[in-house]
Amino acid sequence: MTTSKPTLHSIAGSRSFRVLWLLCELGVDVDLVDYQITDGSLQQDGFKALSPARRVPALEIDGITLVESGAMVQYLCETRADHSLMPAVGNEERAEWLQWLHYAETLGTGIQNLNMQHLFLPDPAMRSIPVMGIETKRLAIALKALEARLADGRAYLLASGFSAADVMMGFTVWAAAHYVDFAAFPNLTAYQDRLAARAAYQQAQALEGVQQFYTRDFYALPEV
Ligand SMILES: N[C@@H](CCC(=O)N[C@@H](CS)C(=O)NCC(=O)O)C(=O)O
């Protein structure tokens, strides 16, 4: 295995933030290659060869290319030493860590559907208001479980403290807040603030540049 500098193919404000943030937490230098959703750059042959589904993030690392952010997070934890961001196999928190790592994508798929409806359909007449309502409700239900997990003063997803599952989730919670009113989720609001206060989070934000997905803080359901 080589340990040369990885290359992260990313879009500011997308799931690639998870990987960039984790690299910052781990103190691993990275080369960034930037794309945009709407400018056709994900459809270019060079990128399609790296990421057949034409999605970001894609991570070139140690002679391989990974195209799932959760796999990147786990792989980085497994191959970059000197951190406490992943409970080892056999540790009593290992299963919980895996569960929350992947739960971030239960939220992520709902957010993606809402991104499509609110932001990316070329004509608002193509929207389905019932689908938008259902997806918003389903996202709120999934967030409620996270709110409950963070009850009783629990600062992070694992009782033992901050881990890479919080990195996976942190981006997701930030994105979800564009569609679900967090007024009913005080634990999640505090969690989001706690994560955003981390030096590595802020370092990753500075590195990734300005996101162009969301031009508003909150997108309410359209009036019927
Ligand atoms: N499960 C994948 C999802 C990747 C994904 O859908 N990424 C979005 C950005 S957050 C994307 O590239 N979308 C481009 C498109 O759908 O055309 C992961 O976690 O990496």
Coordinates of N, CA, C and O in Angstrom, one line a residue, residues 34-112:
D34 N -12.4 20.4 -7.9 CA -13.8 20.9 -7.8 C -14.7 20.6 -9.0 O -14.2 20.7 -10.1
Y35 N -15.9 20.4 -8.7 CA -17.0 20.2 -9.7 C -18.2 21.0 -9.3 O -18.2 21.6 -8.2
Q36 N -19.2 21.0 -10.2 CA -20.5 21.6 -9.9 C -21.5 20.6 -10.4 O -21.3 19.9 -11.4
I37 N -22.7 20.6 -9.8 CA -23.8 19.7 -10.2 C -24.3 20.1 -11.5 O -24.6 19.3 -12.4
T38 N -24.4 21.4 -11.8 CA -25.2 21.9 -12.9 C -24.4 22.3 -14.1 O -25.0 22.7 -15.1
D39 N -23.1 22.2 -14.0 CA -22.3 22.7 -15.2 C -21.8 21.6 -16.1 O -21.0 21.8 -17.0
G40 N -22.3 20.4 -15.9 CA -21.9 19.2 -16.7 C -20.6 18.6 -16.4 O -20.2 17.6 -17.0
S41 N -19.9 19.1 -15.4 CA -18.5 18.6 -15.1 C -18.6 17.2 -14.6 O -17.6 16.4 -14.8
L42 N -19.7 16.7 -13.9 CA -19.8 15.3 -13.5 C -20.0 14.4 -14.6 O -19.8 13.2 -14.5
Q43 N -20.3 14.9 -15.8 CA -20.6 14.1 -17.0 C -19.4 13.9 -17.9 O -19.5 13.2 -18.9
Q44 N -18.3 14.5 -17.6 CA -17.1 14.4 -18.4 C -16.5 13.0 -18.3 O -16.5 12.4 -17.3
D45 N -15.9 12.6 -19.5 CA -15.4 11.2 -19.5 C -14.4 10.9 -18.4 O -14.4 9.9 -17.8
G46 N -13.5 11.9 -18.1 CA -12.5 11.7 -17.1 C -13.1 11.4 -15.8 O -12.7 10.5 -15.0
F47 N -14.2 12.1 -15.4 CA -14.8 11.9 -14.1 C -15.7 10.6 -14.1 O -15.7 9.8 -13.2
K48 N -16.3 10.3 -15.3 CA -17.1 9.1 -15.4 C -16.3 7.8 -15.2 O -16.7 6.8 -14.6
A49 N -15.0 7.9 -15.6 CA -14.1 6.8 -15.5 C -13.8 6.6 -14.0 O -13.6 5.4 -13.5
L50 N -13.8 7.6 -13.2 CA -13.5 7.5 -11.8 C -14.7 7.1 -11.0 O -14.7 6.3 -10.1
S51 N -15.9 7.7 -11.4 CA -17.1 7.5 -10.6 C -18.2 7.2 -11.5 O -18.9 8.1 -12.1
P52 N -18.4 5.9 -11.8 CA -19.4 5.5 -12.8 C -20.8 6.0 -12.6 O -21.5 6.3 -13.5
A53 N -21.2 6.2 -11.3 CA -22.5 6.8 -11.1 C -22.5 8.3 -11.2 O -23.6 9.0 -11.1
R54 N -21.4 8.9 -11.5 CA -21.2 10.3 -11.8 C -21.6 11.2 -10.5 O -22.4 12.1 -10.6
R55 N -21.1 10.7 -9.4 CA -21.5 11.4 -8.1 C -20.2 11.8 -7.4 O -19.1 11.1 -7.6
V56 N -20.3 12.8 -6.6 CA -19.2 13.1 -5.6 C -19.7 12.7 -4.2 O -20.9 12.6 -4.0
P57 N -18.7 12.4 -3.3 CA -17.3 12.5 -3.5 C -16.8 11.2 -4.2 O -17.4 10.2 -4.3
A58 N -15.6 11.4 -4.9 CA -14.7 10.3 -5.3 C -13.3 10.5 -4.7 O -12.9 11.7 -4.6
L59 N -12.8 9.5 -4.1 CA -11.5 9.7 -3.4 C -10.5 8.7 -4.0 O -10.6 7.5 -3.9
E60 N -9.4 9.3 -4.6 CA -8.3 8.5 -5.0 C -7.3 8.4 -3.9 O -6.8 9.5 -3.4
I61 N -7.1 7.2 -3.5 CA -6.2 7.0 -2.3 C -5.5 5.7 -2.3 O -6.2 4.6 -2.6
D62 N -4.3 5.6 -2.0 CA -3.6 4.4 -1.8 C -3.7 3.5 -3.0 O -3.8 2.2 -2.9
G63 N -3.8 4.1 -4.2 CA -3.9 3.3 -5.5 C -5.3 2.8 -5.8 O -5.4 2.0 -6.8
I64 N -6.3 3.2 -5.1 CA -7.7 2.8 -5.4 C -8.5 4.0 -5.5 O -8.1 5.1 -5.1
T65 N -9.8 3.9 -6.0 CA -10.7 5.0 -6.0 C -12.0 4.5 -5.3 O -12.6 3.5 -5.6
L66 N -12.4 5.3 -4.3 CA -13.6 5.0 -3.5 C -14.7 6.0 -4.0 O -14.4 7.2 -4.2
V67 N -15.9 5.5 -4.1 CA -17.0 6.4 -4.5 C -18.2 6.4 -3.6 O -19.3 6.8 -4.0
E68 N -18.1 6.0 -2.4 CA -19.1 6.1 -1.4 C -18.5 6.8 -0.1 O -17.5 6.3 0.4
S69 N -19.2 7.8 0.3 CA -18.6 8.6 1.4 C -18.4 7.8 2.7 O -17.5 7.9 3.4
G70 N -19.4 6.9 2.9 CA -19.3 6.1 4.1 C -18.1 5.2 4.1 O -17.4 4.9 5.1
A71 N -17.9 4.6 2.9 CA -16.7 3.7 2.8 C -15.4 4.5 2.9 O -14.5 4.0 3.6
M72 N -15.4 5.7 2.4 CA -14.2 6.6 2.6 C -14.0 6.9 4.1 O -12.8 6.8 4.5
V73 N -15.0 7.2 4.8 CA -14.9 7.5 6.2 C -14.3 6.3 7.0 O -13.4 6.4 7.7
Q74 N -14.9 5.1 6.7 CA -14.4 3.9 7.4 C -13.0 3.6 7.0 O -12.1 3.2 7.8
Y75 N -12.7 3.7 5.7 CA -11.4 3.3 5.2 C -10.3 4.3 5.8 O -9.3 3.8 6.2
L76 N -10.6 5.5 5.8 CA -9.7 6.5 6.4 C -9.4 6.1 7.9 O -8.3 6.2 8.4
C77 N -10.5 5.8 8.6 CA -10.3 5.4 10.0 C -9.5 4.2 10.2 O -8.7 4.1 11.1
E78 N -9.7 3.3 9.3 CA -8.9 2.0 9.4 C -7.5 2.1 9.0 O -6.7 1.3 9.4
T79 N -7.2 3.1 8.1 CA -5.8 3.1 7.5 C -5.0 4.2 8.1 O -3.8 4.2 7.8
R80 N -5.6 5.2 8.7 CA -4.8 6.3 9.2 C -4.8 6.2 10.7 O -5.8 6.3 11.4
A81 N -3.6 6.0 11.2 CA -3.4 5.6 12.7 C -3.5 6.9 13.6 O -3.8 8.0 13.1
D82 N -3.4 6.6 14.9 CA -3.3 7.7 15.9 C -4.6 8.5 16.0 O -4.5 9.7 15.8
H83 N -5.7 7.9 16.1 CA -6.9 8.7 16.3 C -7.9 7.8 17.1 O -7.7 6.6 17.3
S84 N -8.9 8.4 17.6 CA -9.9 7.7 18.4 C -11.3 7.9 17.8 O -12.3 8.0 18.5
L85 N -11.4 7.9 16.5 CA -12.6 8.3 15.8 C -13.4 7.0 15.4 O -14.5 7.2 14.8
M86 N -12.9 5.8 15.7 CA -13.7 4.6 15.3 C -13.4 3.6 16.4 O -12.3 3.2 16.6
P87 N -14.5 3.0 17.0 CA -14.2 1.9 18.0 C -13.7 0.7 17.2 O -14.2 0.4 16.1
A88 N -12.8 0.0 17.8 CA -12.2 -1.1 17.1 C -13.2 -2.3 17.0 O -14.2 -2.3 17.8
V89 N -13.0 -3.2 16.1 CA -13.8 -4.4 16.0 C -13.7 -5.1 17.4 O -12.6 -5.2 18.0
G90 N -14.9 -5.5 18.0 CA -14.9 -6.1 19.3 C -15.2 -5.1 20.4 O -15.7 -5.5 21.5
N91 N -15.0 -3.8 20.1 CA -15.4 -2.8 21.1 C -16.9 -2.8 21.3 O -17.6 -2.9 20.3
E92 N -17.4 -2.5 22.5 CA -18.9 -2.6 22.7 C -19.6 -1.5 21.9 O -20.8 -1.6 21.7
E93 N -18.9 -0.4 21.5 CA -19.6 0.6 20.7 C -19.5 0.5 19.2 O -20.0 1.3 18.5
R94 N -18.8 -0.6 18.8 CA -18.6 -0.7 17.3 C -19.9 -0.8 16.5 O -20.0 -0.1 15.5
A95 N -20.8 -1.6 17.0 CA -22.1 -1.8 16.2 C -22.9 -0.4 16.1 O -23.4 -0.1 15.1
E96 N -22.9 0.3 17.3 CA -23.6 1.6 17.3 C -22.9 2.5 16.3 O -23.5 3.3 15.6
W97 N -21.6 2.5 16.3 CA -20.8 3.4 15.4 C -21.2 3.1 14.0 O -21.5 4.0 13.2
L98 N -21.2 1.8 13.6 CA -21.6 1.5 12.2 C -23.0 1.9 11.9 O -23.3 2.4 10.8
Q99 N -23.9 1.7 12.8 CA -25.3 2.0 12.6 C -25.5 3.5 12.3 O -26.1 3.9 11.4
W100 N -24.8 4.4 13.2 CA -25.0 5.8 13.0 C -24.3 6.3 11.7 O -24.7 7.2 11.0
L101 N -23.1 5.7 11.4 CA -22.4 6.0 10.2 C -23.3 5.9 9.0 O -23.4 6.7 8.1
H102 N -24.1 4.8 9.0 CA -24.9 4.5 7.8 C -26.3 5.2 7.9 O -26.9 5.5 6.9
Y103 N -26.7 5.5 9.1 CA -28.0 6.2 9.3 C -27.9 7.6 8.6 O -28.9 8.1 8.1
A104 N -26.7 8.1 8.5 CA -26.5 9.4 7.8 C -27.0 9.3 6.4 O -27.5 10.3 5.8
E105 N -27.0 8.2 5.8 CA -27.5 8.0 4.4 C -29.0 7.8 4.3 O -29.6 8.1 3.3
T106 N -29.6 7.3 5.4 CA -31.1 7.3 5.5 C -31.6 8.8 5.4 O -32.5 9.1 4.7
L107 N -30.9 9.7 6.1 CA -31.2 11.1 6.0 C -30.8 11.6 4.7 O -31.5 12.4 4.0
G108 N -29.7 11.2 4.2 CA -29.1 11.8 3.0 C -30.0 11.5 1.7 O -30.1 12.4 0.9
T109 N -30.6 10.4 1.7 CA -31.4 10.1 0.5 C -32.7 11.0 0.5 O -33.1 11.5 -0.6
G110 N -33.2 11.3 1.7 CA -34.4 12.2 1.8 C -34.0 13.6 1.4 O -34.7 14.3 0.6
I111 N -32.8 14.0 1.9 CA -32.4 15.4 1.5 C -32.2 15.5 0.0 O -32.5 16.5 -0.6
Q112 N -31.6 14.4 -0.5 CA -31.3 14.4 -2.0 C -32.6 14.6 -2.8 O -32.7 15.3 -3.8

